[in-house]
Amino acid sequence: MKGLNLLLVDDEPLMRLSMLDALEDVGCNVQAVSTGTEGIEALRAKAFDLVITDLRLPGADGLAVLKTAKEKDPLTEVLVITAHGSVETAVGAMKLGAFDYVTKPFQMDELLLIVERVGAVIALRRENQDLKRQLEDKFCFNGILGANSHMRAVLEKIKLVAETDSTVLIVGESGTGKELVANALHQNSFRRGAPLIKVSCAALPESLLEAELFGHEKGAFTGALRQRRGRFEMANRGTLFLDEIGEISPVVQVKLLRVLQERTFERVGSNETIEADVRLVCATQKDLRKEVAQGRFREDLFYRLNVVPIVVPPLRQRQEDIMVIAQHVLETCSEKLNKPLRGFSQPARELLLRYSYPGNVRELENMVERAVALSRDQATVQPADLCGFQSCPYLGGTPQESCGFCSEGLTGGPKKRDTALTSLAAAREGFEKDYILSVLERVEGSRTTASKVLGLSRKALWEKCKRYGIPSAHSDGEEET
Ligand SMILES: Nc1ncnc2c1ncn2[C@@H]1O[C@H](COP(=O)(O)OP(=O)(O)OP(=O)(O)O)[C@@H](O)[C@H]1O
Ligand SMILES: [Mg+2]
């Protein structure tokens, strides 16, 4: 309760003074006043963590103080003091949002115990807010969540490269977030005021793709009834995102190469040369080097596109992101659907962590969205909510359909892990421990390197390892300072 900002409202001078003394002794910052009206004035002037008010006061009474406190900030806690025999009023105060009440006469220790409880609630709330902010700051960039070290490196790279005009090639499996990366690159570049134009190269046949990219003149081909600007022109001064670049035909590859070399192009059926003031970002699920080796993709174009490669790892290789993303989707969906869900039950978490997500983040997102919509539980998502099959054999249904999700989860796939649904502080510690372990693993146990990756001093890392019982097998044997 140290440092708690507290407002004390009581008209009995002796009572007020003894409470003031006791509260200041335990480290609270107390402002004491003797009337309800003064109390309300103080509340309007300043923010308090806790208000302790007598219910019967001259002028405005304790309930008025309580109402003002809650109106101004619902997070301000209020403790009411009531005379013996007027417990009903105290219950009324609880309904208005008071944290608790004490009945006169009371021992000072009784009061201090309640203040201590309020202090603990406030500390937890602050911790929660800090964690949330930390998650937002550290693990989220333009809507891309990533707690895994590789994802954080990807986010750092996006920040760095966004400011340049270099061509970027984003490589990753389906649903890993390539489009989000392209958005972030545009939003953080000096081109953000101009359009970000997206073209899915796989969606169009060769002849149409060429016209789509470069535009065409009226009559350039059958069906070209009027002149049309292409995507390169639409993206002028902005960014052009060519998705599924591995799918473009040799003819379009040549044309694209020319734009990249000369920064000019012509509309189909025109001789007029147009400047291309465009930053190119491409994405592919394919291994373009292999495509080059097999003669399906031009090597010169590959090098022009692969100026800055950004590889987005599949979700199964970034376990730390699973619950961060799942929790984020859960919160968004429960708010949208007005459901009271707060998290995942322990078995549901275990299932989520063990699954391999062939559809990556998109699959996880859909799974959680569906779970929130289907969930009948008041507090947490259950394994059955996550399973797409109504009669999943692994969850006790008739074994007619196979369910990859539950079979992997229940039979314990390769990523078996113990997780428990516990308090926020414990969850954070669990995450911190797992994360430190995973970093240590990746840097082959070198605590010096790990401390750099984690942004901690070696001493701080050493202390954390000690606290979490991370064995010295993970240490590089250097003496800690
Ligand atoms: N790191 C992430 N944090 C939060 N949401 C993410 C993340 N990665 C992907 N998503 C979400 O997952 C979904 C799929 O992402 P996106 O469309 O960017 O993937 P993609 O790699 O372009 O997939 P595809 O290859 O199928 O086009 C989107 O709804 C996106 O918002
Ligand atoms: Mg995509």
Short mmCIF file of C-alpha atoms and ligand atoms in Angstrom, two decimals:
data_model
loop_
_atom_site.label_atom_id
_atom_site.label_comp_id
_atom_site.label_asym_id
_atom_site.label_seq_id
_atom_site.Cartn_x
_atom_site.Cartn_y
_atom_site.Cartn_z
CA MET A 1 0.00 0.00 0.00
CA LYS A 2 3.06 2.20 -0.08
CA GLY A 3 2.51 5.20 -2.33
CA LEU A 4 -1.26 4.76 -2.51
CA ASN A 5 -2.95 8.14 -3.12
CA LEU A 6 -5.72 8.29 -0.61
CA LEU A 7 -8.54 10.71 0.22
CA LEU A 8 -9.93 10.53 3.74
CA VAL A 9 -13.32 12.10 4.50
CA ASP A 10 -14.51 12.12 8.11
CA ASP A 11 -16.07 14.85 10.21
CA GLU A 12 -14.98 13.48 13.60
CA PRO A 13 -11.59 15.13 14.25
CA LEU A 14 -10.20 12.46 16.55
CA MET A 15 -11.20 9.62 14.25
CA ARG A 16 -9.82 11.46 11.22
CA LEU A 17 -6.51 12.14 12.90
CA SER A 18 -5.95 8.61 14.13
CA MET A 19 -6.78 7.18 10.69
CA LEU A 20 -4.52 9.75 9.03
CA ASP A 21 -1.65 8.78 11.33
CA ALA A 22 -2.11 5.06 10.82
CA LEU A 23 -2.37 5.37 7.03
CA GLU A 24 0.62 7.68 6.73
CA ASP A 25 2.60 5.29 8.92
CA VAL A 26 2.14 2.53 6.33
CA GLY A 27 3.30 4.83 3.54
CA CYS A 28 0.04 6.14 2.01
CA ASN A 29 -0.14 9.71 0.69
CA VAL A 30 -3.23 10.98 2.47
CA GLN A 31 -5.32 14.09 1.97
CA ALA A 32 -7.80 14.42 4.86
CA VAL A 33 -10.95 16.58 4.77
CA SER A 34 -13.90 16.90 7.12
CA THR A 35 -16.98 17.37 4.92
CA GLY A 36 -18.54 15.64 1.93
CA THR A 37 -18.43 18.87 -0.04
CA GLU A 38 -14.69 19.21 0.53
CA GLY A 39 -14.29 15.57 -0.41
CA ILE A 40 -16.08 16.13 -3.72
CA GLU A 41 -13.94 19.20 -4.41
CA ALA A 42 -10.76 17.21 -3.72
CA LEU A 43 -11.94 14.46 -6.08
CA ARG A 44 -12.53 16.97 -8.83
CA ALA A 45 -9.08 18.46 -8.38
CA LYS A 46 -6.98 15.32 -8.23
CA ALA A 47 -6.92 11.60 -8.97
CA PHE A 48 -7.01 9.18 -6.02
CA ASP A 49 -6.42 5.44 -5.86
CA LEU A 50 -8.62 5.05 -2.80
CA VAL A 51 -11.24 7.11 -0.98
CA ILE A 52 -12.14 6.30 2.61
CA THR A 53 -15.33 8.08 3.57
CA ASP A 54 -17.69 8.10 6.50
CA LEU A 55 -21.24 7.65 5.25
CA ARG A 56 -22.83 10.23 7.53
CA LEU A 57 -21.30 13.60 6.90
CA PRO A 58 -22.43 17.19 7.13
CA GLY A 59 -23.36 18.65 3.71
CA ALA A 60 -22.97 16.09 0.94
CA ASP A 61 -22.98 12.61 2.47
CA GLY A 62 -20.66 9.65 1.91
CA LEU A 63 -22.81 8.22 -0.89
CA ALA A 64 -22.44 11.48 -2.82
CA VAL A 65 -18.66 11.26 -2.34
CA LEU A 66 -18.75 7.65 -3.56
CA LYS A 67 -20.81 8.56 -6.64
CA THR A 68 -18.51 11.44 -7.57
CA ALA A 69 -15.43 9.24 -7.13
CA LYS A 70 -16.86 6.49 -9.35
CA GLU A 71 -18.14 8.92 -11.96
CA LYS A 72 -14.78 10.59 -12.25
CA ASP A 73 -12.82 7.37 -12.43
CA PRO A 74 -14.44 3.94 -12.08
CA LEU A 75 -11.02 2.58 -11.10
CA THR A 76 -10.88 4.71 -7.94
CA GLU A 77 -11.76 2.35 -5.08
CA VAL A 78 -13.99 3.54 -2.24
CA LEU A 79 -14.13 2.21 1.29
CA VAL A 80 -17.09 3.40 3.36
CA ILE A 81 -17.30 3.70 7.12
CA THR A 82 -20.70 3.13 8.57
CA ALA A 83 -22.19 3.48 12.05
CA HIS A 84 -23.20 0.34 13.87
CA GLY A 85 -26.77 -0.55 12.90
CA SER A 86 -26.80 1.09 9.47
CA VAL A 87 -25.41 -1.84 7.49
CA GLU A 88 -28.20 -1.46 4.91
CA THR A 89 -26.75 1.85 3.79
CA ALA A 90 -23.37 0.16 3.54
CA VAL A 91 -24.87 -2.55 1.32
CA GLY A 92 -26.37 0.23 -0.81
CA ALA A 93 -22.87 1.70 -1.07
CA MET A 94 -21.49 -1.66 -2.22
CA LYS A 95 -24.13 -1.72 -4.96
CA LEU A 96 -22.88 1.68 -6.08
CA GLY A 97 -19.43 0.19 -6.48
CA ALA A 98 -17.78 0.59 -3.06
CA PHE A 99 -14.88 -1.84 -2.56
CA ASP A 100 -15.88 -2.71 1.02
CA TYR A 101 -17.18 -1.21 4.25
CA VAL A 102 -16.18 -1.15 7.91
CA THR A 103 -18.59 -0.73 10.78
CA LYS A 104 -17.84 1.63 13.66
CA PRO A 105 -16.29 1.04 16.09
CA PHE A 106 -13.42 -0.75 14.35
CA GLN A 107 -9.80 -1.59 15.10
CA MET A 108 -7.25 0.32 13.05
CA ASP A 109 -5.74 -3.01 11.97
CA GLU A 110 -9.08 -3.97 10.43
CA LEU A 111 -9.03 -0.82 8.33
CA LEU A 112 -5.39 -1.31 7.36
CA LEU A 113 -6.09 -4.86 6.24
CA ILE A 114 -8.75 -3.66 3.82
CA VAL A 115 -6.44 -0.90 2.57
CA GLU A 116 -3.82 -3.55 1.98
CA ARG A 117 -6.29 -5.56 -0.10
CA VAL A 118 -7.14 -2.47 -2.16
CA GLY A 119 -3.40 -1.90 -2.62
CA ALA A 120 -2.97 -5.43 -3.92
CA VAL A 121 -5.85 -5.05 -6.39
CA ILE A 122 -4.45 -1.76 -7.65
CA ALA A 123 -0.94 -3.21 -7.98
CA LEU A 124 -2.30 -6.14 -10.01
CA ARG A 125 -4.26 -3.78 -12.20
CA ARG A 126 -1.15 -1.68 -12.82
CA GLU A 127 0.86 -4.78 -13.58
CA ASN A 128 -1.81 -5.87 -16.04
CA GLN A 129 -1.76 -2.47 -17.73
CA ASP A 130 2.04 -2.52 -17.87
CA LEU A 131 2.01 -5.96 -19.40
CA LYS A 132 -0.56 -4.90 -21.93
CA ARG A 133 1.44 -1.82 -22.83
CA GLN A 134 4.59 -3.88 -22.97
CA LEU A 135 2.88 -6.34 -25.29
CA GLU A 136 1.62 -3.53 -27.45
CA ASP A 137 4.96 -1.75 -27.58
CA LYS A 138 7.29 -4.68 -27.83
CA PHE A 139 5.33 -7.41 -29.45
CA CYS A 140 3.08 -5.49 -31.76
CA PHE A 141 3.97 -3.40 -34.74
CA ASN A 142 1.25 -2.15 -37.08
CA GLY A 143 -1.04 -5.00 -36.10
CA ILE A 144 1.69 -7.64 -36.41
CA LEU A 145 1.99 -9.50 -33.13
CA GLY A 146 5.26 -11.26 -32.49
CA ALA A 147 6.90 -12.30 -29.24
CA ASN A 148 9.14 -14.90 -30.84
CA SER A 149 12.70 -13.75 -31.38
CA HIS A 150 12.59 -14.40 -35.13
CA MET A 151 9.35 -12.42 -35.43
CA ARG A 152 10.85 -9.60 -33.43
CA ALA A 153 13.79 -9.56 -35.79
CA VAL A 154 11.30 -9.44 -38.67
CA LEU A 155 9.55 -6.46 -37.04
CA GLU A 156 12.88 -4.69 -36.55
CA LYS A 157 13.77 -5.30 -40.18
CA ILE A 158 10.42 -3.90 -41.32
CA LYS A 159 11.01 -0.74 -39.29
CA LEU A 160 14.47 -0.30 -40.79
CA VAL A 161 13.68 -1.10 -44.39
CA ALA A 162 10.33 0.74 -44.49
CA GLU A 163 12.17 4.05 -44.57
CA THR A 164 14.24 3.07 -47.60
CA ASP A 165 12.93 2.70 -51.12
CA SER A 166 14.42 -0.76 -51.63
CA THR A 167 12.44 -3.52 -53.27
CA VAL A 168 11.36 -6.09 -50.68
CA LEU A 169 10.61 -9.76 -51.20
CA ILE A 170 8.44 -11.26 -48.46
CA VAL A 171 8.65 -15.04 -48.27
CA GLY A 172 6.43 -17.24 -46.12
CA GLU A 173 3.83 -19.97 -46.08
CA SER A 174 0.17 -19.14 -46.57
CA GLY A 175 -1.38 -17.28 -43.65
CA THR A 176 1.90 -16.24 -42.03
CA GLY A 177 1.13 -12.54 -42.34
CA LYS A 178 2.89 -11.52 -45.57
CA GLU A 179 0.20 -9.02 -46.44
CA LEU A 180 0.41 -7.48 -42.98
CA VAL A 181 4.14 -7.03 -43.54
CA ALA A 182 3.48 -5.32 -46.87
CA ASN A 183 0.97 -2.99 -45.18
CA ALA A 184 3.45 -2.16 -42.42
CA LEU A 185 6.19 -1.41 -44.96
CA HIS A 186 3.93 1.04 -46.76
CA GLN A 187 2.49 2.64 -43.62
CA ASN A 188 5.97 3.32 -42.27
CA SER A 189 7.47 4.67 -45.46
CA PHE A 190 7.55 8.23 -46.77
CA ARG A 191 5.09 6.96 -49.39
CA ARG A 192 2.32 6.44 -46.83
CA GLY A 193 0.36 9.47 -48.08
CA ALA A 194 0.05 7.86 -51.55
CA PRO A 195 -1.81 4.62 -52.32
CA LEU A 196 -0.75 1.05 -51.55
CA ILE A 197 -1.97 -0.95 -54.54
CA LYS A 198 -2.24 -4.73 -54.29
CA VAL A 199 -2.26 -7.21 -57.14
CA SER A 200 -2.59 -10.95 -56.74
CA CYS A 201 -0.53 -12.27 -59.63
CA ALA A 202 -2.01 -15.75 -59.33
CA ALA A 203 -5.56 -14.52 -59.83
CA LEU A 204 -5.13 -13.39 -63.45
CA PRO A 205 -4.09 -15.11 -66.69
CA GLU A 206 -0.92 -13.81 -68.36
CA SER A 207 -2.60 -11.52 -70.92
CA LEU A 208 -4.85 -9.87 -68.37
CA LEU A 209 -2.10 -9.53 -65.76
CA GLU A 210 0.03 -7.54 -68.17
CA ALA A 211 -2.82 -5.11 -68.88
CA GLU A 212 -3.69 -5.01 -65.19
CA LEU A 213 -0.14 -4.01 -64.25
CA PHE A 214 0.70 -1.62 -67.06
CA GLY A 215 -2.74 -0.49 -68.30
CA HIS A 216 -3.85 -0.44 -71.90
CA GLU A 217 -4.99 1.80 -74.71
CA LYS A 218 -8.46 1.65 -76.22
CA GLY A 219 -8.52 -1.16 -78.78
CA ALA A 220 -5.18 -2.63 -77.66
CA PHE A 221 -6.82 -6.07 -77.59
CA THR A 222 -10.27 -7.55 -77.99
CA GLY A 223 -12.40 -6.24 -75.19
CA ALA A 224 -10.23 -3.16 -74.51
CA LEU A 225 -13.15 -0.80 -75.06
CA ARG A 226 -11.48 2.19 -73.46
CA GLN A 227 -8.13 3.33 -72.21
CA ARG A 228 -7.30 2.10 -68.72
CA ARG A 229 -4.58 2.96 -66.24
CA GLY A 230 -2.63 0.07 -64.84
CA ARG A 231 -1.66 -0.69 -61.25
CA PHE A 232 1.81 0.82 -61.70
CA GLU A 233 0.18 4.14 -62.56
CA MET A 234 -2.37 3.86 -59.75
CA ALA A 235 0.43 3.26 -57.27
CA ASN A 236 2.30 6.36 -58.44
CA ARG A 237 4.34 7.80 -55.53
CA GLY A 238 3.06 4.93 -53.42
CA THR A 239 3.73 1.22 -53.05
CA LEU A 240 2.83 -1.63 -55.38
CA PHE A 241 2.36 -4.98 -53.65
CA LEU A 242 2.67 -7.91 -56.04
CA ASP A 243 1.39 -10.97 -54.20
CA GLU A 244 2.23 -14.49 -55.40
CA ILE A 245 5.04 -13.15 -57.57
CA GLY A 246 6.25 -16.72 -58.16
CA GLU A 247 3.25 -17.25 -60.42
CA ILE A 248 4.04 -14.69 -63.13
CA SER A 249 4.70 -15.92 -66.65
CA PRO A 250 8.03 -15.49 -68.48
CA VAL A 251 6.54 -12.66 -70.59
CA VAL A 252 5.42 -10.67 -67.55
CA GLN A 253 8.76 -11.45 -65.87
CA VAL A 254 10.57 -9.70 -68.72
CA LYS A 255 8.29 -6.66 -68.54
CA LEU A 256 8.69 -6.41 -64.81
CA LEU A 257 12.45 -6.67 -65.09
CA ARG A 258 12.43 -3.76 -67.48
CA VAL A 259 10.42 -1.57 -65.10
CA LEU A 260 12.84 -2.39 -62.32
CA GLN A 261 15.88 -1.61 -64.47
CA GLU A 262 14.65 1.48 -66.24
CA ARG A 263 11.88 2.67 -63.94
CA THR A 264 9.67 3.23 -66.99
CA PHE A 265 6.94 1.29 -68.82
CA GLU A 266 4.32 1.64 -71.55
CA ARG A 267 0.63 0.86 -71.49
CA VAL A 268 -0.29 -2.15 -73.65
CA GLY A 269 -0.84 -0.80 -77.17
CA SER A 270 0.94 2.50 -76.53
CA ASN A 271 4.36 3.98 -77.35
CA GLU A 272 4.20 6.62 -74.68
CA THR A 273 6.75 5.95 -71.95
CA ILE A 274 5.57 6.49 -68.40
CA GLU A 275 7.77 6.98 -65.31
CA ALA A 276 7.25 4.48 -62.54
CA ASP A 277 7.66 6.24 -59.22
CA VAL A 278 6.72 3.18 -57.23
CA ARG A 279 8.20 1.17 -54.38
CA LEU A 280 7.82 -2.50 -55.16
CA VAL A 281 7.01 -5.06 -52.48
CA CYS A 282 6.49 -8.67 -53.58
CA ALA A 283 5.40 -11.78 -51.73
CA THR A 284 5.63 -15.47 -52.44
CA GLN A 285 5.04 -18.80 -50.79
CA LYS A 286 7.47 -20.39 -53.20
CA ASP A 287 11.18 -20.91 -52.89
CA LEU A 288 12.15 -18.65 -55.77
CA ARG A 289 15.75 -19.90 -55.79
CA LYS A 290 14.42 -23.33 -56.56
CA GLU A 291 12.18 -21.84 -59.27
CA VAL A 292 15.29 -20.17 -60.72
CA ALA A 293 17.25 -23.42 -60.57
CA GLN A 294 14.46 -25.20 -62.38
CA GLY A 295 14.28 -22.51 -65.05
CA ARG A 296 10.81 -21.25 -64.17
CA PHE A 297 11.88 -17.86 -62.81
CA ARG A 298 14.39 -15.47 -64.31
CA GLU A 299 17.53 -15.21 -62.23
CA ASP A 300 18.09 -11.53 -63.09
CA LEU A 301 14.55 -10.69 -61.97
CA PHE A 302 14.98 -12.71 -58.79
CA TYR A 303 18.01 -10.62 -57.80
CA ARG A 304 16.15 -7.40 -58.59
CA LEU A 305 13.24 -8.48 -56.39
CA ASN A 306 15.25 -10.01 -53.60
CA VAL A 307 17.06 -6.78 -52.66
CA VAL A 308 15.75 -7.03 -49.09
CA PRO A 309 14.34 -10.45 -48.28
CA ILE A 310 11.95 -10.74 -45.33
CA VAL A 311 11.25 -14.31 -44.31
CA VAL A 312 8.15 -14.77 -42.17
CA PRO A 313 8.48 -18.04 -40.23
CA PRO A 314 5.56 -20.48 -40.04
CA LEU A 315 3.56 -20.32 -36.81
CA ARG A 316 4.71 -23.79 -35.71
CA GLN A 317 8.23 -22.38 -35.48
CA ARG A 318 7.18 -19.54 -33.20
CA GLN A 319 5.38 -21.09 -30.30
CA GLU A 320 5.67 -17.95 -28.19
CA ASP A 321 3.31 -16.20 -30.61
CA ILE A 322 0.49 -18.72 -30.39
CA MET A 323 -1.06 -17.60 -27.10
CA VAL A 324 -0.26 -13.92 -27.72
CA ILE A 325 -2.20 -14.01 -30.99
CA ALA A 326 -4.93 -16.31 -29.63
CA GLN A 327 -5.52 -14.04 -26.63
CA HIS A 328 -5.61 -10.98 -28.86
CA VAL A 329 -8.16 -12.56 -31.21
CA LEU A 330 -10.19 -13.78 -28.23
CA GLU A 331 -10.36 -10.29 -26.75
CA THR A 332 -11.32 -8.67 -30.05
CA CYS A 333 -13.98 -11.27 -30.82
CA SER A 334 -15.51 -11.43 -27.37
CA GLU A 335 -15.84 -7.67 -27.38
CA LYS A 336 -17.44 -7.75 -30.84
CA LEU A 337 -19.81 -10.57 -29.91
CA ASN A 338 -20.41 -9.22 -26.43
CA LYS A 339 -19.23 -12.41 -24.74
CA PRO A 340 -17.67 -12.45 -21.29
CA LEU A 341 -14.75 -14.76 -22.22
CA ARG A 342 -11.47 -13.87 -20.57
CA GLY A 343 -9.11 -16.59 -21.71
CA PHE A 344 -8.56 -20.26 -22.50
CA SER A 345 -8.99 -23.16 -20.14
CA GLN A 346 -5.81 -25.07 -19.41
CA PRO A 347 -6.70 -28.04 -21.68
CA ALA A 348 -7.63 -25.58 -24.44
CA ARG A 349 -4.26 -23.86 -24.10
CA GLU A 350 -2.49 -27.17 -24.26
CA LEU A 351 -4.32 -28.09 -27.44
CA LEU A 352 -3.51 -24.73 -29.00
CA LEU A 353 0.16 -25.00 -28.11
CA ARG A 354 0.56 -28.53 -29.43
CA TYR A 355 -1.08 -28.07 -32.79
CA SER A 356 1.07 -27.49 -35.88
CA TYR A 357 -1.11 -24.95 -37.81
CA PRO A 358 -0.61 -25.83 -41.47
CA GLY A 359 -2.73 -22.73 -42.22
CA ASN A 360 -0.59 -20.63 -39.87
CA VAL A 361 -1.96 -17.49 -38.21
CA ARG A 362 -5.03 -17.43 -40.43
CA GLU A 363 -5.98 -20.89 -39.17
CA LEU A 364 -5.40 -19.94 -35.54
CA GLU A 365 -7.41 -16.75 -36.03
CA ASN A 366 -10.35 -18.64 -37.56
CA MET A 367 -10.20 -21.29 -34.89
CA VAL A 368 -10.37 -18.77 -32.05
CA GLU A 369 -13.06 -16.72 -33.78
CA ARG A 370 -15.20 -19.82 -34.16
CA ALA A 371 -14.50 -20.86 -30.57
CA VAL A 372 -15.65 -17.50 -29.24
CA ALA A 373 -18.81 -17.64 -31.34
CA LEU A 374 -19.64 -21.20 -30.24
CA SER A 375 -18.54 -20.98 -26.63
CA ARG A 376 -21.23 -21.41 -24.01
CA ASP A 377 -18.82 -21.03 -21.14
CA GLN A 378 -18.95 -17.87 -19.09
CA ALA A 379 -15.25 -17.44 -18.52
CA THR A 380 -12.94 -19.50 -20.71
CA VAL A 381 -12.73 -21.21 -24.10
CA GLN A 382 -12.87 -25.02 -23.80
CA PRO A 383 -11.22 -27.63 -26.09
CA ALA A 384 -14.57 -28.57 -27.65
CA ASP A 385 -15.08 -24.94 -28.74
CA LEU A 386 -11.80 -25.03 -30.63
CA CYS A 387 -12.56 -28.20 -32.52
CA GLY A 388 -14.26 -27.78 -35.87
CA PHE A 389 -15.93 -31.18 -35.78
CA GLN A 390 -19.21 -31.52 -33.95
CA SER A 391 -18.58 -35.14 -33.13
CA CYS A 392 -14.84 -35.14 -32.77
CA PRO A 393 -13.66 -38.63 -31.85
CA TYR A 394 -10.92 -37.18 -29.72
CA LEU A 395 -13.35 -35.23 -27.62
CA GLY A 396 -15.67 -38.16 -26.96
CA GLY A 397 -17.85 -37.99 -30.10
CA THR A 398 -18.58 -40.80 -32.55
CA PRO A 399 -15.42 -41.58 -34.46
CA GLN A 400 -16.67 -40.75 -37.96
CA GLU A 401 -14.55 -37.80 -38.82
CA SER A 402 -10.87 -37.37 -38.28
CA CYS A 403 -9.75 -34.29 -36.51
CA GLY A 404 -6.14 -33.31 -37.05
CA PHE A 405 -6.33 -30.59 -34.46
CA CYS A 406 -7.48 -32.69 -31.54
CA SER A 407 -5.52 -35.79 -32.54
CA GLU A 408 -2.30 -33.80 -32.62
CA GLY A 409 -3.23 -32.04 -29.43
CA LEU A 410 -4.44 -34.96 -27.39
CA THR A 411 -1.89 -37.49 -28.49
CA GLY A 412 0.76 -34.94 -27.75
CA GLY A 413 2.42 -33.71 -30.92
CA PRO A 414 6.03 -32.77 -31.06
CA LYS A 415 5.52 -29.58 -29.11
CA LYS A 416 4.29 -30.89 -25.81
CA ARG A 417 4.34 -28.22 -23.16
CA ASP A 418 2.95 -27.70 -19.70
CA THR A 419 0.89 -24.62 -19.24
CA ALA A 420 -1.45 -23.69 -16.47
CA LEU A 421 -4.20 -21.13 -16.30
CA THR A 422 -3.12 -19.08 -13.32
CA SER A 423 -2.84 -15.51 -12.11
CA LEU A 424 -1.49 -12.90 -14.47
CA ALA A 425 1.76 -12.60 -12.52
CA ALA A 426 2.32 -16.37 -12.70
CA ALA A 427 1.39 -16.41 -16.40
CA ARG A 428 3.85 -13.65 -17.08
CA GLU A 429 6.58 -15.47 -15.23
CA GLY A 430 5.78 -18.65 -17.12
CA PHE A 431 6.02 -16.81 -20.39
CA GLU A 432 9.22 -15.07 -19.35
CA LYS A 433 10.81 -18.35 -18.34
CA ASP A 434 9.77 -20.10 -21.57
CA TYR A 435 10.93 -17.21 -23.64
CA ILE A 436 14.32 -17.01 -21.94
CA LEU A 437 14.70 -20.77 -22.37
CA SER A 438 13.87 -20.56 -26.06
CA VAL A 439 16.33 -17.71 -26.59
CA LEU A 440 19.05 -19.62 -24.73
CA GLU A 441 18.33 -22.64 -26.84
CA ARG A 442 18.67 -20.67 -30.05
CA VAL A 443 21.92 -19.06 -29.01
CA GLU A 444 23.28 -22.41 -27.92
CA GLY A 445 23.32 -21.54 -24.24
CA SER A 446 25.42 -18.40 -24.43
CA ARG A 447 24.09 -16.11 -21.75
CA THR A 448 26.14 -13.22 -23.11
CA THR A 449 24.44 -13.45 -26.51
CA ALA A 450 21.06 -14.18 -24.91
CA SER A 451 21.28 -11.10 -22.72
CA LYS A 452 21.94 -8.99 -25.82
CA VAL A 453 18.97 -10.52 -27.65
CA LEU A 454 16.75 -10.02 -24.62
CA GLY A 455 17.90 -6.47 -23.98
CA LEU A 456 18.95 -7.34 -20.42
CA SER A 457 22.22 -6.88 -18.59
CA ARG A 458 24.03 -10.17 -18.01
CA LYS A 459 23.43 -9.73 -14.31
CA ALA A 460 19.69 -9.27 -14.80
CA LEU A 461 19.55 -12.37 -17.01
CA TRP A 462 21.56 -14.35 -14.48
CA GLU A 463 19.14 -13.33 -11.72
CA LYS A 464 16.15 -14.33 -13.80
CA CYS A 465 17.70 -17.72 -14.64
CA LYS A 466 18.34 -18.27 -10.96
CA ARG A 467 14.80 -17.29 -10.07
CA TYR A 468 13.27 -19.56 -12.70
CA GLY A 469 15.61 -22.43 -11.95
CA ILE A 470 17.05 -22.43 -15.46
CA PRO A 471 19.91 -24.90 -15.16
CA SER A 472 23.53 -24.02 -15.74
CA ALA A 473 23.56 -26.36 -18.76
CA HIS A 474 22.21 -23.29 -20.51
CA SER A 475 25.05 -21.16 -19.24
CA ASP A 476 28.15 -20.55 -21.27
CA GLY A 477 30.09 -20.92 -18.09
CA GLU A 478 31.14 -17.31 -17.87
CA GLU A 479 31.22 -15.71 -14.48
CA GLU A 480 28.34 -13.38 -13.87
CA THR A 481 29.13 -9.91 -12.65
N1 LIG B 1 1.77 -11.72 -36.57
C1 LIG B 1 0.46 -11.56 -36.69
N2 LIG B 1 -0.24 -10.93 -35.74
C2 LIG B 1 -1.56 -10.76 -35.84
N3 LIG B 1 -2.29 -11.20 -36.87
C3 LIG B 1 -1.67 -11.83 -37.85
C4 LIG B 1 -0.26 -12.05 -37.82
N4 LIG B 1 0.09 -12.70 -38.93
C5 LIG B 1 -1.02 -12.89 -39.63
N5 LIG B 1 -2.10 -12.38 -39.01
C6 LIG B 1 -3.49 -12.44 -39.47
O1 LIG B 1 -3.63 -13.67 -40.15
C7 LIG B 1 -4.36 -13.52 -41.33
C8 LIG B 1 -3.51 -13.91 -42.52
O2 LIG B 1 -2.49 -12.95 -42.72
P1 LIG B 1 -2.04 -12.47 -44.17
O3 LIG B 1 -3.20 -12.35 -45.08
O4 LIG B 1 -1.16 -11.29 -44.02
O5 LIG B 1 -1.18 -13.74 -44.55
P2 LIG B 1 -0.46 -14.09 -45.93
O6 LIG B 1 0.89 -14.58 -45.58
O7 LIG B 1 -0.56 -12.93 -46.86
O8 LIG B 1 -1.34 -15.31 -46.45
P3 LIG B 1 -1.53 -15.84 -47.97
O9 LIG B 1 -0.20 -16.39 -48.40
O10 LIG B 1 -2.53 -16.91 -47.82
O11 LIG B 1 -1.98 -14.69 -48.77
C9 LIG B 1 -4.81 -12.08 -41.38
O12 LIG B 1 -6.11 -11.98 -40.85
C10 LIG B 1 -3.83 -11.37 -40.49
O13 LIG B 1 -4.40 -10.24 -39.89
MG MG B 2 -1.55 -12.80 -48.70
#
